[in-house]
Amino acid sequence: MFNKKVRYGPIWVSSGKVEISRAPSLFFAFPSRPPETFLSRETIDAYELDETAVRDEMRVDAFGEEVDEALMRQHFFNLKRQQGLYETFDGVLKLVPAGDGTAAFSFDFHWPKTAPPDTYEIELYELRDGEVTGEAGQTLKLVLTGFPGFIHSLAMEKARWYGLFAVLFAVSFGLGIDYLARKIFGGVARAH
């Protein structure tokens, strides 16, 4: 859900809500070469193998208001690309022929820091003679660990304890700053 902005003179203001649906939270593609060089557009669209297919699958709901859906999809896609959540990695897939008509593969990439903890679906497609001849899927669960994981689980599962912890932390931090100010500058802190 996003705020739709319109311009009134030199000022941008919110003029309603826009909801984008049927869009993946994360889209990475690792083609060995551009899919349109060996697959039909129908096949690419059916399996959402490139950015155009993903963008065309997105749905825009402006709750009865008139909007340019293609422009909204493009802006959403650009936002996700800037966040590092939508990307096509050309040329990083390394194929090694196995000798029996198959090939082993590997690729390296950096996971974006902006990707939220979630369960992600990884889909792999085998392509041969211009068709998808096989597919496999795997689930990847991304979780926070350490202190950030502790704070996140506390906030999500035990909100009262999280609130108490946050208040106690803020009060103790304030008292600590007051103590240091008195030690450094001497005297008693005064109200203005």
Short mmCIF file of C-alpha atoms in Angstrom, two decimals:
data_model
loop_
_atom_site.label_atom_id
_atom_site.label_comp_id
_atom_site.label_asym_id
_atom_site.label_seq_id
_atom_site.Cartn_x
_atom_site.Cartn_y
_atom_site.Cartn_z
CA MET A 1 0.00 0.00 0.00
CA PHE A 2 1.42 3.36 -1.05
CA ASN A 3 0.31 6.97 -0.90
CA LYS A 4 -0.45 8.44 -4.30
CA LYS A 5 1.13 11.88 -4.69
CA VAL A 6 -0.10 14.75 -6.87
CA ARG A 7 1.43 18.13 -7.44
CA TYR A 8 -0.37 21.37 -6.55
CA GLY A 9 1.93 24.14 -7.72
CA PRO A 10 5.33 23.62 -6.07
CA ILE A 11 3.96 21.24 -3.39
CA TRP A 12 3.46 17.47 -3.57
CA VAL A 13 0.56 16.16 -1.44
CA SER A 14 -0.99 12.76 -0.80
CA SER A 15 -4.16 12.25 -2.78
CA GLY A 16 -5.14 8.69 -1.99
CA LYS A 17 -3.87 5.16 -1.63
CA VAL A 18 -2.58 2.75 -4.26
CA GLU A 19 -2.22 -0.97 -3.60
CA ILE A 20 0.13 -3.12 -5.67
CA SER A 21 -0.63 -6.85 -5.58
CA ARG A 22 0.68 -9.98 -7.29
CA ALA A 23 4.22 -8.64 -7.00
CA PRO A 24 7.00 -10.69 -5.44
CA SER A 25 8.72 -9.21 -2.39
CA LEU A 26 12.03 -10.25 -3.93
CA PHE A 27 12.85 -10.98 -7.60
CA PHE A 28 16.27 -12.16 -8.70
CA ALA A 29 16.90 -13.69 -12.12
CA PHE A 30 20.15 -15.41 -13.10
CA PRO A 31 19.85 -16.14 -16.83
CA SER A 32 22.79 -17.70 -18.66
CA ARG A 33 21.70 -15.49 -21.56
CA PRO A 34 18.63 -13.28 -22.18
CA PRO A 35 15.48 -15.47 -22.15
CA GLU A 36 14.01 -13.76 -25.23
CA THR A 37 16.90 -15.14 -27.31
CA PHE A 38 15.69 -18.73 -26.95
CA LEU A 39 12.14 -18.68 -25.49
CA SER A 40 8.84 -17.35 -26.78
CA ARG A 41 7.24 -14.36 -25.01
CA GLU A 42 4.32 -16.62 -23.98
CA THR A 43 6.67 -19.02 -22.17
CA ILE A 44 8.58 -16.18 -20.51
CA ASP A 45 5.30 -14.64 -19.31
CA ALA A 46 3.86 -17.96 -18.11
CA TYR A 47 6.86 -18.63 -15.85
CA GLU A 48 7.63 -14.95 -15.08
CA LEU A 49 11.22 -15.36 -16.20
CA ASP A 50 12.08 -11.70 -16.77
CA GLU A 51 11.31 -8.24 -15.42
CA THR A 52 8.74 -7.49 -18.11
CA ALA A 53 6.72 -10.60 -17.21
CA VAL A 54 6.81 -9.76 -13.49
CA ARG A 55 5.81 -6.13 -14.14
CA ASP A 56 2.91 -7.20 -16.39
CA GLU A 57 1.62 -9.60 -13.71
CA MET A 58 1.38 -6.85 -11.06
CA ARG A 59 -2.08 -5.48 -10.29
CA VAL A 60 -2.80 -1.87 -9.29
CA ASP A 61 -5.83 -0.92 -7.18
CA ALA A 62 -6.40 2.82 -6.67
CA PHE A 63 -9.73 2.28 -4.87
CA GLY A 64 -11.88 3.80 -7.61
CA GLU A 65 -9.55 6.63 -8.56
CA GLU A 66 -8.12 7.07 -12.04
CA VAL A 67 -4.42 6.14 -12.27
CA ASP A 68 -1.96 5.23 -14.99
CA GLU A 69 -1.45 1.56 -14.08
CA ALA A 70 1.57 1.05 -16.34
CA LEU A 71 3.27 4.08 -14.80
CA MET A 72 2.47 2.88 -11.24
CA ARG A 73 3.89 -0.57 -12.01
CA GLN A 74 7.02 1.00 -13.46
CA HIS A 75 7.49 3.29 -10.43
CA PHE A 76 6.98 0.34 -8.05
CA PHE A 77 9.48 -1.74 -10.01
CA ASN A 78 12.01 1.12 -9.99
CA LEU A 79 11.58 1.51 -6.21
CA LYS A 80 12.22 -2.21 -5.64
CA ARG A 81 15.24 -2.05 -7.95
CA GLN A 82 16.66 0.91 -5.98
CA GLN A 83 16.14 -1.05 -2.75
CA GLY A 84 18.11 -3.93 -4.28
CA LEU A 85 15.11 -6.27 -4.13
CA TYR A 86 14.52 -6.67 -7.89
CA GLU A 87 17.53 -7.44 -10.04
CA THR A 88 18.64 -9.45 -13.04
CA PHE A 89 22.18 -10.77 -12.73
CA ASP A 90 23.39 -11.22 -16.30
CA GLY A 91 26.44 -13.37 -16.81
CA VAL A 92 26.91 -14.63 -13.23
CA LEU A 93 25.53 -18.11 -13.91
CA LYS A 94 28.37 -20.52 -14.66
CA LEU A 95 27.40 -23.67 -16.56
CA VAL A 96 29.72 -26.69 -16.69
CA PRO A 97 28.69 -29.49 -19.10
CA ALA A 98 28.35 -32.81 -17.27
CA GLY A 99 28.82 -34.94 -20.39
CA ASP A 100 25.41 -36.63 -20.49
CA GLY A 101 23.52 -33.69 -22.02
CA THR A 102 23.13 -31.99 -18.66
CA ALA A 103 25.09 -29.22 -17.00
CA ALA A 104 26.02 -28.31 -13.47
CA PHE A 105 25.75 -24.67 -12.49
CA SER A 106 26.86 -22.19 -9.87
CA PHE A 107 26.54 -18.47 -9.22
CA ASP A 108 27.59 -15.93 -6.61
CA PHE A 109 25.75 -12.78 -5.55
CA HIS A 110 25.33 -10.58 -2.49
CA TRP A 111 22.09 -10.88 -0.54
CA PRO A 112 20.55 -7.40 -0.14
CA LYS A 113 20.56 -5.95 3.37
CA THR A 114 17.11 -4.50 2.67
CA ALA A 115 15.51 -7.94 2.20
CA PRO A 116 13.20 -8.51 5.17
CA PRO A 117 13.22 -11.75 7.17
CA ASP A 118 10.72 -13.99 5.41
CA THR A 119 10.29 -17.33 3.69
CA TYR A 120 11.39 -17.12 0.07
CA GLU A 121 10.64 -19.51 -2.78
CA ILE A 122 13.56 -20.33 -5.06
CA GLU A 123 12.52 -21.66 -8.46
CA LEU A 124 14.88 -23.24 -10.97
CA TYR A 125 13.88 -23.98 -14.56
CA GLU A 126 15.54 -26.33 -17.03
CA LEU A 127 15.32 -24.99 -20.56
CA ARG A 128 15.93 -27.04 -23.68
CA ASP A 129 15.06 -26.46 -27.34
CA GLY A 130 13.09 -23.31 -26.57
CA GLU A 131 10.88 -24.91 -23.92
CA VAL A 132 10.79 -25.37 -20.15
CA THR A 133 11.52 -29.08 -19.71
CA GLY A 134 11.89 -29.22 -15.95
CA GLU A 135 11.56 -27.21 -12.80
CA ALA A 136 12.53 -27.51 -9.17
CA GLY A 137 11.75 -25.43 -6.12
CA GLN A 138 13.25 -24.86 -2.73
CA THR A 139 12.21 -22.79 0.27
CA LEU A 140 14.70 -20.42 1.89
CA LYS A 141 13.83 -19.13 5.34
CA LEU A 142 15.64 -15.93 6.26
CA VAL A 143 15.66 -15.13 9.99
CA LEU A 144 17.29 -12.55 12.22
CA THR A 145 19.83 -13.88 14.71
CA GLY A 146 21.69 -12.50 17.70
CA PHE A 147 20.57 -9.32 19.42
CA PRO A 148 18.53 -8.02 16.42
CA GLY A 149 16.70 -11.36 16.35
CA PHE A 150 16.05 -11.18 20.10
CA ILE A 151 14.62 -7.63 19.84
CA HIS A 152 12.49 -8.56 16.81
CA SER A 153 11.04 -11.66 18.47
CA LEU A 154 10.42 -9.70 21.67
CA ALA A 155 8.56 -6.99 19.72
CA MET A 156 6.50 -9.48 17.70
CA GLU A 157 5.76 -12.15 20.30
CA LYS A 158 5.92 -10.34 23.66
CA ALA A 159 4.92 -6.75 22.98
CA ARG A 160 4.41 -5.88 26.66
CA TRP A 161 7.93 -6.99 27.59
CA TYR A 162 9.32 -5.15 24.59
CA GLY A 163 7.52 -1.95 25.65
CA LEU A 164 8.77 -2.29 29.22
CA PHE A 165 12.31 -2.97 27.99
CA ALA A 166 12.20 0.08 25.68
CA VAL A 167 10.95 2.40 28.46
CA LEU A 168 13.52 1.11 30.98
CA PHE A 169 16.28 1.50 28.38
CA ALA A 170 15.23 5.08 27.58
CA VAL A 171 14.98 6.06 31.27
CA SER A 172 18.34 4.49 32.14
CA PHE A 173 19.97 6.14 29.13
CA GLY A 174 18.56 9.53 30.18
CA LEU A 175 19.72 9.07 33.78
CA GLY A 176 23.15 7.99 32.54
CA ILE A 177 23.52 11.11 30.39
CA ASP A 178 22.41 13.27 33.33
CA TYR A 179 24.98 11.58 35.60
CA LEU A 180 27.78 12.10 33.06
CA ALA A 181 26.81 15.75 32.53
CA ARG A 182 26.99 16.38 36.29
CA LYS A 183 30.35 14.62 36.59
CA ILE A 184 31.85 16.49 33.63
CA PHE A 185 30.37 19.95 34.17
CA GLY A 186 29.83 19.74 37.94
CA GLY A 187 26.86 20.99 39.88
CA VAL A 188 23.22 20.16 39.51
CA ALA A 189 21.32 20.12 36.25
CA ARG A 190 18.85 23.00 36.07
CA ALA A 191 15.67 23.44 34.10
CA HIS A 192 15.68 26.21 31.49
#
